[in-house]
Amino acid sequence: MFADYSMSELGAIFAMQGFAGLILFSVFVLMALGLAIIFGQMGVINMAHGEFMILGAYVTYLTSNVFADYMPALFGTYFFVAMLLAFLASGALGLLVEWSLIRHLYKRPLDTLLATWGLSLILQQTYRSVFGAREVGVSIPDWMMGSLPLTDLIEIPINGIFVMVLAVSISAAVYVMMFRSTWGKQVRAINQNRVMAGAVGINTEWTDRLTFGIGCGVAGVAGSAFTMIGSTGPTAGQLYIVDTFLVVVFGGAGSLLGTIASAFSISQAQSIMEFFLSGSMAKVLTLLVVVGILMIRPQGLFSLKLRK
Amino acid sequence: MQSSAFMSRKEIIGFAILAALIFLVLPAVLDNFRLNLFGKYLTYAFVAVGLALCWGAGGILSLGQGVFFGLGGYCMAMFLKLEASTPENTAIQSTPGIPDFMDWNQLTELPWWWEPFYSLPLALLAVVAVPVMFAFVIGVAMFTRRVGGVYFAIITQAFAAIMTILIIGQQGYTGGVNGITDLRTLMGWDIRTDEAKTILYFVNGALLFAVLLIAQYVRKSKLGRLLIAMRDQEDRVRFSGYNVANFKIFIFCLGAAFAGIGGAMFTLQVGFMSPTLVGIVPSIEMVIFCAVGGRLSILGAVYGALLVNWAKTSLSESFPELWLLGLGGLFIAVVMFFPNGLAGVWSEKIEPRLLALFSKKKPDTSAPDGAPAE
């Protein structure tokens, strides 16, 4: 298999494949962070998570159009505005959904799953009616195009680097929010013992709503970042949902570090296998290994010790 | 089992009404095309009945029933495909005698695991055995480690995704995204004629009743009561000395067997099998059939499958955009307002009123359980 390649070519292939894996890793991390907050901390299954991401992507698409039409001079910076808008739009929708739907179902997790699936169907159809069934792409600002030549053989696309930087900074932001802010402290307190948290004066209802909203907002930012590396269609969200849940469950629900570690191992395994096998078989094998490990170790890679 | 314990009078009436609907009313009022459609819906009802046992009684929500439906359906389709691919029928291929999609994918001989499907008895055995074995492996791995609830749902959903990717990716062996099509005869009997479809509809109905009776037996047996006890207070059942995992494995396998039979009947009734019936979306739609009918009622599950599919066909014929909105709304409405589905609406709202109405005239008339008014 390797006989046809020289050593330097092999090294380049592994480096490029490893880098492709890193981009996939960033994508997984971005997808999974919002879910790690919602599912990991609140135990709510949000099957519409993918649709919240797509909302962020469409918001980015709209913003880029507005900038292109009215402020072409500032086009290079539209993405940062779009990210903020995506966070606000998805977050606001998340608050609304929590208020109207999720809060009635906290005691019935399986029913939440069905209701949010219904929500995802409604959102998909809404996107299709508003934006059309065809995929839309945004025009990337000039500074994000092209690639960075490291050596003669290894080239790294700049938008890939951007997505990676984004993944790292959003992870850091979520970490700070979770472990340094009052909100994070309250979320973790509620996760440990809801009744006690309420008894010491935490407004559990409001914290739940805010947590759901922030989780959805992070999903929106992820969707926004995806427009940099691919196009957006109404049903794109559904493609991600299984991967995303597996990443979170595999990492051990409730552990941010676990989520990142599992995103890393799954993405690397998949992109390395993709080189040797067809894309679909690489995916099948990766998923099978993940499911197999989960059967042996249901609590995932990293588990928090909690008193239930 | 004494018959009085097996079925209450109410339930006998419920079964009789459903039997009358399937065997008399529908064939009488529908034309051939519509009856064939209802035959297709009946095959989904098998899955819904299995889910009513697993999810309603046992509290195990599987989002991977499409996998079992598909496995059963593919087993049947492989037999029919081999029968249709005689060397005479496939003389124009570069390798005559193998299914056409294999030839298109440059396969020159039949893979070994297709060989058993030359035999009808083996194929029929596989229709039940393959899904059950698969369910058994999943069940043993998950339930003995006490994985349940949402984790089980997510992992079964992952299986649905894996199965679809696998079938689509290995198109030389499975027919890929088109599935296995162009099925013609079953032991020389042409299954494509209107007459054959009508006969298959009645076979479907009869098999569905066999499945319903098994489900009813399980529900009324000690096992059924244990399942409900487990759903509500798993630890208490465990502390009473029962091996909770074994009961869960059994009921999950039974649901898989029902789904496999449904899939095989689907292949016969509709004439093809494809990955669009296996994946995440069909699997979760099967759950909604059961939820709409009433997750606690096996008869309700049948009505749910018929009604939701009928609504899907009629809505998507006239307003294709509305169907997804309608289905999404249905999911939310059932969960928020009718957690026990139509059967719940019937037994909580309609039945007491009917009883009040009848009790003035005849004191002892009772209405059927779980049979929603249509």
XYZ file of C-alpha atoms in Angstrom:
682
model
C 0.000 0.000 0.000
C 2.826 2.394 0.842
C 5.273 1.104 -1.766
C 4.217 3.625 -4.401
C 5.034 6.637 -2.235
C 8.370 8.046 -1.174
C 9.034 8.836 2.479
C 8.536 12.578 2.123
C 5.298 12.074 0.216
C 4.040 9.722 2.913
C 4.911 12.261 5.565
C 3.040 14.928 3.639
C 0.015 12.681 3.234
C -0.102 11.979 6.939
C 0.339 15.638 7.749
C -2.430 16.704 5.371
C -4.698 13.892 6.532
C -3.944 14.789 10.133
C -4.799 18.390 9.369
C -8.046 17.360 7.692
C -8.711 15.443 10.884
C -8.028 18.589 12.907
C -10.578 20.530 10.872
C -13.076 17.740 11.409
C -12.158 17.863 15.083
C -12.928 21.588 15.212
C -16.242 20.963 13.517
C -17.103 18.238 16.010
C -16.087 20.401 18.949
C -18.192 23.297 17.723
C -21.175 21.021 17.158
C -20.819 19.246 20.442
C -20.188 22.193 22.782
C -23.770 23.430 22.702
C -25.060 19.930 23.158
C -22.605 19.261 25.967
C -24.140 22.189 27.802
C -27.752 21.205 27.136
C -27.522 17.432 27.323
C -24.536 17.157 29.627
C -25.612 19.684 32.215
C -29.384 19.602 31.945
C -29.972 16.070 30.678
C -32.307 17.396 27.988
C -32.215 15.652 24.628
C -32.480 18.299 21.970
C -32.979 16.599 18.636
C -33.412 20.010 17.014
C -29.822 20.932 17.862
C -28.801 20.612 14.225
C -31.574 22.998 13.197
C -30.328 25.605 15.675
C -26.947 25.321 13.973
C -28.533 25.757 10.571
C -30.318 28.844 11.836
C -26.909 30.311 12.653
C -25.709 29.404 9.176
C -28.668 31.113 7.519
C -28.192 34.194 9.680
C -24.595 34.327 8.460
C -25.786 33.980 4.885
C -28.222 36.875 5.327
C -25.586 39.034 7.015
C -23.090 38.436 4.244
C -25.718 39.453 1.677
C -26.557 42.621 3.591
C -22.871 43.536 3.864
C -22.256 42.808 0.201
C -25.182 45.020 -0.834
C -24.900 47.943 1.559
C -21.409 47.964 3.095
C -19.013 46.396 0.583
C -16.128 48.271 2.181
C -16.600 46.432 5.460
C -17.144 43.033 3.825
C -13.954 41.608 5.347
C -15.376 41.974 8.824
C -18.940 40.791 8.267
C -18.222 37.397 9.721
C -17.728 38.684 13.254
C -21.020 40.557 13.149
C -22.676 37.466 11.703
C -21.386 35.287 14.524
C -22.824 37.604 17.125
C -26.163 37.764 15.309
C -26.186 33.983 14.939
C -25.625 33.598 18.678
C -28.437 36.011 19.455
C -30.895 34.509 16.954
C -30.340 30.881 17.953
C -30.206 31.818 21.627
C -33.482 33.725 21.419
C -35.162 30.832 19.650
C -33.738 28.540 22.324
C -35.245 30.645 25.114
C -38.585 30.616 23.352
C -38.496 26.837 22.850
C -37.527 26.239 26.467
C -40.359 28.408 27.674
C -43.017 26.950 25.412
C -41.968 23.315 25.179
C -39.051 21.963 27.153
C -39.954 23.214 30.617
C -43.122 21.122 30.599
C -41.178 17.971 29.821
C -38.229 17.959 32.246
C -39.604 14.905 34.004
C -40.093 12.956 30.766
C -36.759 12.878 28.913
C -37.915 10.430 26.237
C -40.869 12.643 25.427
C -38.550 15.633 25.127
C -36.719 13.676 22.486
C -39.902 13.181 20.443
C -41.120 16.746 20.886
C -37.786 18.246 19.826
C -37.733 15.919 16.832
C -41.106 17.369 15.888
C -39.624 20.834 16.352
C -36.747 19.942 14.060
C -39.178 18.875 11.313
C -41.078 22.143 11.636
C -37.869 24.189 11.507
C -36.634 22.268 8.459
C -39.832 22.944 6.589
C -39.698 26.597 7.624
C -36.153 26.942 6.272
C -37.225 25.275 3.058
C -40.155 27.647 2.626
C -38.108 30.744 3.455
C -34.723 30.040 1.867
C -35.643 27.446 -0.753
C -34.708 23.790 -0.942
C -31.364 24.454 -2.573
C -28.159 24.770 -0.598
C -26.825 28.270 -0.160
C -23.208 29.295 0.255
C -21.707 32.528 1.517
C -18.889 34.335 -0.199
C -15.826 34.114 1.985
C -13.915 37.373 2.554
C -10.655 37.615 0.648
C -8.374 37.261 3.653
C -9.814 33.843 4.410
C -9.209 32.397 0.944
C -6.204 30.535 -0.298
C -3.860 28.383 1.647
C -0.657 28.583 3.610
C 2.224 26.603 2.055
C 4.228 25.028 4.884
C 6.594 22.991 2.683
C 6.541 22.144 -1.014
C 4.104 19.309 -0.396
C 2.066 20.486 2.564
C -0.491 23.232 2.153
C -2.964 24.350 4.777
C -6.215 26.137 3.856
C -6.676 29.387 5.745
C -10.395 28.971 6.364
C -9.551 25.647 8.040
C -7.155 27.432 10.380
C -9.815 30.029 11.081
C -12.368 27.376 12.037
C -9.796 25.768 14.304
C -9.009 29.047 16.030
C -12.708 29.613 16.433
C -13.213 26.176 17.962
C -10.437 26.783 20.458
C -11.665 30.221 21.462
C -15.286 29.142 21.823
C -14.223 26.144 23.905
C -12.221 28.502 26.104
C -15.187 30.855 26.407
C -17.518 28.006 27.372
C -14.966 26.776 29.888
C -14.704 30.197 31.500
C -18.491 30.563 31.587
C -18.910 27.125 33.067
C -16.224 27.255 35.733
C -15.690 30.951 36.482
C -19.038 32.692 36.130
C -21.946 32.768 38.585
C -24.155 31.219 35.953
C -21.777 28.281 35.527
C -21.604 27.734 39.258
C -25.394 27.709 39.436
C -25.693 25.286 36.516
C -23.273 22.881 38.113
C -25.017 23.192 41.467
C -28.363 22.368 39.879
C -26.816 19.455 38.040
C -25.560 18.054 41.324
C -28.689 18.559 43.366
C -31.647 20.436 42.007
C -33.704 20.613 45.192
C -30.802 21.782 47.316
C -29.785 24.349 44.714
C -33.303 25.736 44.827
C -33.245 25.748 48.601
C -30.141 27.932 48.773
C -31.793 30.517 46.600
C -30.825 29.695 43.018
C -33.611 30.442 40.599
C -33.519 27.014 38.979
C -36.229 27.772 36.439
C -34.473 30.828 35.089
C -31.073 29.107 35.132
C -32.504 26.221 33.098
C -33.925 28.601 30.547
C -30.695 30.556 30.287
C -28.649 27.364 29.990
C -30.813 26.092 27.168
C -30.606 29.455 25.459
C -26.814 29.632 25.743
C -26.454 26.061 24.487
C -28.585 26.909 21.455
C -26.657 30.130 20.933
C -23.377 28.222 20.853
C -24.967 25.922 18.277
C -25.807 29.001 16.225
C -22.167 30.150 16.320
C -21.107 26.667 15.225
C -23.496 26.864 12.291
C -22.087 30.246 11.432
C -18.560 28.825 11.399
C -19.654 25.988 9.116
C -20.542 28.395 6.336
C -16.794 29.057 6.020
C -16.095 25.473 4.966
C -19.306 24.287 3.325
C -22.755 25.204 2.073
C -26.021 25.154 4.006
C -29.271 23.398 3.159
C -32.524 23.016 5.073
C -31.885 19.386 6.026
C -28.160 19.726 6.743
C -28.804 19.781 10.491
C -30.098 16.235 10.513
C -26.823 14.953 9.103
C -24.944 16.140 12.166
C -27.248 15.068 14.944
C -26.134 11.453 15.367
C -22.443 12.360 15.261
C -22.974 15.142 17.738
C -24.825 13.000 20.246
C -22.249 10.255 19.953
C -19.430 12.737 20.569
C -21.113 14.004 23.726
C -22.115 10.582 25.031
C -18.733 9.069 24.185
C -16.941 11.820 26.042
C -19.064 11.272 29.095
C -22.045 13.546 29.510
C -21.320 16.412 31.827
C -17.602 16.582 31.170
C -16.393 19.354 28.860
C -12.919 17.880 28.707
C -14.414 14.508 27.813
C -16.387 16.061 24.967
C -13.237 17.595 23.521
C -11.226 14.396 23.955
C -13.913 12.316 22.289
C -14.286 14.791 19.424
C -10.530 14.523 18.930
C -10.371 10.732 18.918
C -13.441 10.256 16.720
C -12.346 12.835 14.146
C -8.757 11.560 13.961
C -9.862 7.941 13.675
C -12.289 8.822 10.927
C -9.953 10.957 8.844
C -7.056 8.510 9.082
C -9.291 5.585 8.113
C -10.732 7.624 5.261
C -7.331 7.473 3.619
C -7.237 3.681 3.628
C -10.916 2.871 3.123
C -13.813 4.463 1.313
C -15.438 7.394 3.111
C -18.555 5.457 4.006
C -16.700 2.480 5.427
C -14.471 4.777 7.501
C -17.592 6.350 8.932
C -19.232 2.984 9.606
C -16.131 1.616 11.327
C -15.675 4.736 13.443
C -19.291 4.731 14.557
C -19.175 0.994 15.264
C -16.055 1.349 17.397
C -17.611 4.240 19.310
C -20.840 2.324 19.888
C -18.838 -0.760 20.837
C -16.815 1.153 23.400
C -19.993 2.716 24.750
C -21.447 -0.760 25.236
C -18.439 -1.757 27.311
C -18.164 1.553 29.093
C -21.598 3.189 29.065
C -20.513 6.185 31.129
C -18.168 7.368 28.374
C -14.509 8.321 28.498
C -14.664 10.798 31.352
C -17.392 10.483 33.897
C -18.329 12.834 36.667
C -19.016 11.238 40.002
C -22.457 12.362 41.011
C -24.805 11.370 43.742
C -28.141 10.650 42.153
C -54.163 -19.354 30.605
C -57.908 -19.187 30.976
C -59.635 -17.204 28.320
C -61.163 -14.835 30.857
C -57.698 -13.879 32.043
C -56.280 -13.736 28.511
C -58.755 -11.169 27.246
C -61.410 -9.202 29.009
C -64.759 -8.776 27.356
C -63.840 -5.236 26.432
C -60.681 -6.401 24.709
C -62.526 -9.102 22.780
C -64.836 -6.432 21.411
C -61.830 -4.267 20.557
C -60.134 -7.092 18.647
C -63.394 -7.884 16.861
C -63.858 -4.284 15.752
C -60.311 -4.109 14.413
C -60.790 -7.451 12.629
C -63.996 -6.203 11.059
C -62.262 -3.027 9.947
C -59.289 -4.788 8.381
C -61.006 -7.800 6.864
C -64.430 -6.427 5.936
C -64.744 -2.642 5.908
C -61.475 -1.621 4.226
C -61.604 -4.239 1.428
C -65.240 -3.317 0.809
C -64.832 0.447 0.533
C -61.357 0.826 -1.016
C -60.289 0.246 -4.600
C -57.313 -1.973 -5.381
C -54.778 0.836 -5.313
C -55.883 2.158 -1.923
C -56.180 -1.313 -0.461
C -52.590 -1.978 -1.493
C -51.597 1.254 0.257
C -53.366 0.130 3.409
C -51.553 -3.178 3.060
C -48.324 -1.174 3.232
C -49.556 0.678 6.319
C -50.380 -2.653 7.964
C -46.752 -3.689 7.621
C -45.804 -0.626 9.688
C -48.375 -1.672 12.265
C -46.218 -4.719 13.062
C -43.441 -2.387 14.150
C -45.852 -0.207 16.102
C -47.197 -3.207 18.030
C -43.631 -4.224 18.899
C -42.939 -0.679 20.064
C -46.080 -0.648 22.182
C -44.626 -3.617 24.053
C -41.038 -2.344 24.265
C -41.744 1.287 24.915
C -45.262 1.406 26.316
C -45.045 -1.597 28.569
C -41.303 -1.925 29.059
C -40.235 1.713 28.950
C -37.474 0.949 26.437
C -37.551 3.493 23.627
C -35.750 2.142 20.586
C -35.034 4.588 17.787
C -33.644 1.773 15.685
C -36.733 -0.240 14.806
C -36.147 0.643 11.166
C -32.994 -1.496 11.321
C -35.014 -4.565 12.251
C -37.725 -3.699 9.748
C -35.017 -3.352 7.119
C -33.216 -6.553 8.078
C -36.441 -8.528 7.764
C -37.285 -6.778 4.535
C -33.835 -7.290 3.024
C -33.869 -11.004 3.912
C -37.135 -11.380 2.013
C -35.934 -9.176 -0.837
C -32.735 -11.202 -1.247
C -34.763 -14.370 -1.706
C -37.107 -12.735 -4.212
C -34.205 -11.117 -6.055
C -32.409 -14.422 -6.459
C -35.595 -15.974 -7.767
C -35.972 -13.124 -10.257
C -32.313 -13.361 -11.377
C -32.403 -16.643 -13.231
C -29.735 -17.053 -15.895
C -32.458 -16.706 -18.565
C -33.785 -13.430 -17.141
C -30.321 -11.968 -16.779
C -28.831 -13.257 -20.022
C -27.780 -9.773 -21.164
C -25.510 -9.279 -18.133
C -21.815 -9.961 -18.329
C -22.310 -12.520 -15.557
C -25.766 -14.065 -15.980
C -27.491 -15.485 -12.912
C -26.517 -12.877 -10.356
C -28.711 -9.918 -9.322
C -28.528 -7.026 -11.770
C -27.034 -4.480 -9.341
C -24.125 -6.835 -8.636
C -23.431 -7.026 -12.325
C -23.522 -3.224 -12.587
C -20.941 -3.070 -9.810
C -18.558 -5.470 -11.559
C -19.169 -8.400 -9.233
C -18.667 -11.685 -11.014
C -19.994 -14.135 -8.455
C -22.592 -14.223 -5.728
C -21.174 -13.364 -2.272
C -21.280 -16.405 0.050
C -23.742 -14.848 2.444
C -26.296 -14.554 -0.325
C -26.236 -18.311 -0.954
C -28.656 -19.373 1.835
C -31.300 -17.109 0.345
C -31.882 -19.497 -2.546
C -34.008 -21.481 -0.121
C -37.402 -20.140 0.951
C -37.463 -21.871 4.366
C -34.032 -20.458 5.206
C -35.057 -17.012 3.994
C -38.227 -17.082 6.078
C -36.214 -18.210 9.078
C -33.757 -15.380 8.470
C -36.596 -12.834 8.354
C -37.164 -13.466 12.048
C -33.787 -14.810 13.134
C -31.517 -12.063 11.774
C -33.332 -9.145 13.458
C -33.695 -11.144 16.678
C -30.015 -12.059 16.767
C -29.062 -8.466 16.156
C -31.450 -7.268 18.857
C -30.125 -9.926 21.203
C -26.535 -8.747 20.823
C -27.519 -5.110 21.362
C -29.812 -6.041 24.221
C -27.258 -8.179 26.051
C -24.582 -5.529 25.687
C -26.810 -2.684 26.832
C -29.228 -4.064 29.357
C -26.809 -6.165 31.371
C -24.810 -2.952 31.884
C -28.000 -1.184 32.884
C -27.914 1.265 30.022
C -31.397 2.520 29.446
C -33.564 5.504 28.784
C -32.115 8.206 26.601
C -28.721 6.526 26.214
C -30.360 3.454 24.773
C -32.393 5.629 22.423
C -29.284 7.447 21.165
C -27.297 4.276 20.629
C -30.105 2.545 18.750
C -30.383 5.657 16.628
C -26.673 5.410 15.894
C -27.282 1.860 14.696
C -29.948 3.129 12.330
C -27.419 5.621 10.943
C -24.675 2.986 10.659
C -26.969 0.563 8.871
C -28.013 3.144 6.294
C -24.443 4.242 5.571
C -23.381 0.616 5.292
C -26.162 -0.338 2.877
C -25.606 2.727 0.704
C -21.824 2.348 0.769
C -21.738 -1.347 -0.154
C -23.882 -1.030 -3.223
C -22.394 -4.034 -4.967
C -23.710 -6.302 -2.220
C -26.869 -4.509 -1.163
C -28.159 -2.573 -4.139
C -27.017 0.727 -2.619
C -29.320 3.696 -2.347
C -31.876 2.236 -4.774
C -32.251 -0.861 -2.666
C -33.303 -4.193 -4.056
C -35.856 -3.590 -6.768
C -37.537 -5.375 -9.644
C -38.841 -8.297 -7.565
C -41.169 -10.517 -9.530
C -42.325 -13.852 -8.209
C -42.579 -15.839 -4.989
C -42.131 -19.542 -5.798
C -43.420 -18.864 -9.292
C -46.395 -16.797 -8.077
C -46.387 -13.328 -9.609
C -46.581 -10.811 -6.742
C -47.049 -7.775 -8.982
C -50.644 -8.343 -10.065
C -53.612 -6.624 -8.390
C -54.968 -9.979 -7.379
C -51.721 -10.959 -5.662
C -51.606 -7.625 -3.830
C -55.118 -8.168 -2.511
C -54.235 -11.662 -1.331
C -51.093 -10.276 0.313
C -53.228 -7.671 2.073
C -55.251 -10.428 3.715
C -52.095 -12.391 4.564
C -50.795 -9.213 6.151
C -53.961 -8.782 8.186
C -53.899 -12.385 9.348
C -50.242 -12.189 10.375
C -50.904 -8.926 12.154
C -53.614 -10.604 14.191
C -51.266 -13.439 15.043
C -48.747 -10.847 16.248
C -51.449 -8.993 18.170
C -52.500 -12.194 19.929
C -48.900 -12.921 20.895
C -48.571 -9.360 22.169
C -51.806 -9.699 24.114
C -50.595 -12.967 25.610
C -47.319 -11.350 26.680
C -49.125 -8.391 28.162
C -51.442 -10.532 30.224
C -48.755 -12.961 31.354
C -46.638 -12.521 34.445
C -43.897 -11.218 32.141
C -46.135 -8.392 30.996
C -46.916 -7.330 34.531
C -43.233 -7.490 35.425
C -42.427 -5.278 32.463
C -44.801 -2.607 33.674
C -43.405 -2.934 37.186
C -39.894 -2.516 35.764
C -40.881 0.540 33.782
C -42.252 2.224 36.872
C -39.876 1.008 39.598
C -36.947 -0.866 38.121
C -34.972 -1.108 41.344
C -37.844 -2.601 43.300
C -38.239 -5.349 40.737
C -34.504 -5.966 40.870
C -34.516 -6.099 44.655
C -37.387 -8.564 44.533
C -34.963 -10.974 42.930
C -35.827 -10.701 39.251
C -33.178 -10.387 36.582
C -34.370 -7.194 34.983
C -31.965 -7.390 32.033
C -33.335 -10.716 30.796
C -36.887 -9.428 30.602
C -35.750 -6.361 28.739
C -33.692 -8.425 26.295
C -36.674 -10.678 25.668
C -39.108 -7.893 24.962
C -36.614 -6.045 22.772
C -36.022 -9.218 20.732
C -39.772 -9.769 20.446
C -40.202 -6.225 19.142
C -37.384 -6.857 16.655
C -39.052 -10.073 15.472
C -42.331 -8.237 14.896
C -40.495 -5.510 12.994
C -38.680 -8.129 10.887
C -41.963 -9.791 9.927
C -43.370 -6.373 9.059
C -40.363 -5.633 6.874
C -40.672 -8.926 5.007
C -44.361 -8.282 4.382
C -43.491 -4.767 3.209
C -41.138 -6.224 0.609
C -43.839 -8.575 -0.628
C -46.621 -5.999 -0.620
C -44.729 -3.083 -2.139
C -42.232 -5.002 -4.256
C -38.923 -3.455 -3.181
C -36.721 -2.759 -0.163
C -34.434 0.229 0.167
C -32.322 2.061 2.768
C -34.932 4.836 2.933
C -36.924 2.480 5.180
C -34.016 1.735 7.491
C -32.520 5.032 8.564
C -33.060 7.521 11.346
C -36.104 9.226 9.881
C -38.264 6.141 9.219
C -37.243 4.675 12.573
C -38.432 7.702 14.466
C -41.590 7.886 12.356
C -42.376 4.363 13.494
C -42.220 5.619 17.069
C -44.736 8.313 16.265
C -47.190 5.719 14.868
C -47.084 4.054 18.235
C -47.251 7.326 20.161
C -50.252 8.607 18.219
C -52.155 5.373 18.661
C -51.311 5.252 22.335
C -48.113 3.742 23.574
C -49.888 1.594 26.156
C -52.340 -0.027 23.788
C -51.422 -2.627 21.181
C -54.645 -2.042 19.287
C -54.066 1.690 19.465
C -50.662 1.174 17.844
C -52.349 -0.420 14.822
C -54.786 2.479 14.512
C -51.884 4.892 14.926
C -49.923 3.288 12.091
C -52.959 3.305 9.806
C -54.066 6.845 10.616
C -50.668 8.558 10.495
C -49.764 6.900 7.209
C -53.134 7.601 5.727
C -52.792 11.243 6.734
C -49.248 11.297 5.343
C -50.352 9.960 1.968
C -53.382 12.191 1.632
C -51.587 15.328 2.850
C -48.470 14.827 0.780
C -50.594 14.123 -2.294
C -52.286 17.502 -2.076
C -49.947 19.709 0.015
C -46.401 18.322 0.030
C -45.056 21.274 2.057
C -47.613 20.860 4.783
C -46.797 17.285 5.616
C -43.545 17.960 7.494
C -45.194 20.773 9.424
C -48.121 18.492 10.201
C -45.888 15.637 11.288
C -43.788 17.943 13.452
C -46.903 19.404 15.013
C -48.206 15.899 15.612
C -45.054 14.942 17.521
C -45.360 17.987 19.750
C -49.115 17.721 20.230
C -49.013 14.047 21.150
C -46.256 14.580 23.680
C -47.652 17.749 25.212
C -51.369 17.117 25.212
C -52.114 13.433 24.583
C -49.298 11.407 26.130
C -51.408 8.273 25.888
C -52.395 8.874 22.301
C -55.732 8.120 20.734
C -56.247 5.124 22.986
C -55.867 7.434 25.969
C -58.337 9.926 24.537
C -60.732 7.065 23.942
C -60.534 5.499 27.363
C -60.446 8.800 29.276
C -62.851 10.978 27.319
C -65.069 9.014 24.969
C -65.571 5.720 26.713
C -66.922 7.095 30.023
C -69.496 9.141 28.123
C -70.535 6.183 26.011
C -70.803 4.116 29.155
C -72.943 6.764 30.791
C -75.111 6.860 27.700
C -75.564 3.113 27.507
C -75.892 2.433 31.202
C -79.235 4.222 31.236
C -80.615 1.634 28.854
C -78.558 -1.511 29.385
C -76.487 -1.701 32.551
C -73.746 -4.105 31.377
C -72.541 -2.918 27.963
C -68.891 -1.968 27.812
C -66.975 -0.286 25.065
C -63.787 -1.603 23.469
C -60.495 -0.660 24.983
C -58.042 1.254 22.913
C -60.237 1.457 19.846
C -60.376 5.114 18.921
C -63.349 6.393 17.035
C -62.652 7.123 13.413
